[in-house]
One Martini backbone bead per residue (centre of mass of N, CA, C, O) as a GRO file, in nm:
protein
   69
    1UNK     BB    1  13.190   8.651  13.112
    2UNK     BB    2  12.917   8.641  12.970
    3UNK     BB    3  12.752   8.524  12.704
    4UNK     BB    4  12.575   8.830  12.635
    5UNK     BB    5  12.800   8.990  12.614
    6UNK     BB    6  12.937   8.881  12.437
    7UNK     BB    7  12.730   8.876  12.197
    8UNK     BB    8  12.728   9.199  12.174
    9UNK     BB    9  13.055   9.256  12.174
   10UNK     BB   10  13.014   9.142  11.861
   11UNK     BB   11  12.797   9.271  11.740
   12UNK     BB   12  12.944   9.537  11.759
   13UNK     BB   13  13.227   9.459  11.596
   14UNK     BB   14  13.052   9.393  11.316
   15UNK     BB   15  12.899   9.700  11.285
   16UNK     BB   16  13.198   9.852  11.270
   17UNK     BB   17  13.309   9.716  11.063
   18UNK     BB   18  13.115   9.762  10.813
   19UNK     BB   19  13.094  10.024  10.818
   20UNK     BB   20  13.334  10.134  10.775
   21UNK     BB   21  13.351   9.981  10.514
   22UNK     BB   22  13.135  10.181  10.374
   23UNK     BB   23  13.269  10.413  10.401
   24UNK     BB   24  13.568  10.374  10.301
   25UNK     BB   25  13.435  10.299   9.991
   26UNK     BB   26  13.267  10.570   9.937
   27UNK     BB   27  13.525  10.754   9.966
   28UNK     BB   28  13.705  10.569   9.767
   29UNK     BB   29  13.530  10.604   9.469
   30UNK     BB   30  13.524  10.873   9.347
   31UNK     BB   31  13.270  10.866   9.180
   32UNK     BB   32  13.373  10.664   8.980
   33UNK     BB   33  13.714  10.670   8.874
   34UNK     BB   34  13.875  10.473   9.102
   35UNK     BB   35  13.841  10.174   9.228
   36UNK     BB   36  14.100  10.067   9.338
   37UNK     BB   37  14.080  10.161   9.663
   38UNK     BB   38  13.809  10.029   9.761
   39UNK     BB   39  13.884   9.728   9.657
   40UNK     BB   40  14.117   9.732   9.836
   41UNK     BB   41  13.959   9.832  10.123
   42UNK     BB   42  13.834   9.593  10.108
   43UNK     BB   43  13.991   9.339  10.073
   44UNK     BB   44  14.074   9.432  10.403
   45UNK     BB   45  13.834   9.406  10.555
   46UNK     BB   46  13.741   9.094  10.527
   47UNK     BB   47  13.854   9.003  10.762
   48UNK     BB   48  13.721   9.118  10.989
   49UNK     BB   49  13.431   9.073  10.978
   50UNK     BB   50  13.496   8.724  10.943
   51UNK     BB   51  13.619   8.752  11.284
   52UNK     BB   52  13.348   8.856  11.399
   53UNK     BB   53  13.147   8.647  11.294
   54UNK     BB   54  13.285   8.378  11.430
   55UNK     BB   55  13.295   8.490  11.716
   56UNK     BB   56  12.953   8.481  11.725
   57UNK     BB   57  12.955   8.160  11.631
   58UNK     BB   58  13.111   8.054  11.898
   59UNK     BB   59  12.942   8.172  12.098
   60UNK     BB   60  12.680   8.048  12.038
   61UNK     BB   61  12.778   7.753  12.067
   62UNK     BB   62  12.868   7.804  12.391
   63UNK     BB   63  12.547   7.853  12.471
   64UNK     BB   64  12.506   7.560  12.435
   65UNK     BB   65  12.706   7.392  12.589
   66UNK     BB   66  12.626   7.589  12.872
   67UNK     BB   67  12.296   7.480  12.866
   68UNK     BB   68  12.338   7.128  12.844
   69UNK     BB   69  12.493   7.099  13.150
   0.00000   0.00000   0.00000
């Protein structure tokens, strides 16, 4: 797999990652009422965002390294 799509392929996994955040954040606010299901449900997602985004950094790390060889 090239370097290109790697980082589309975690670009697009960060991107459906947050979304889904928000979503999911915005369904369970039920306008301000009971937020502690909200931030539960983001306090769960944070680690997914975390683990796509460092996967994006790691990809980019590897492109600096596979273009300097």
């Amino acid at each position: 797999m090239t370097i290109i799509s790697r980082l589309c392929k975690d670009v697009f996994a960060l991107v459906v990652a947050v979304l889904f955040t928000v979503l999911m954040v915005a369904g369970l606010a039920d306008q301000g009422k009971n937020l502690f299901p909200a931030m539960l449900a983001f306090a769960a997602m944070v680690p997914v965002v975390g683990s796509a985004a460092v996967a994006i950094k790691r990809d980019w790390d590897n492109r600096d390294h596979h273009l300097s060889i």
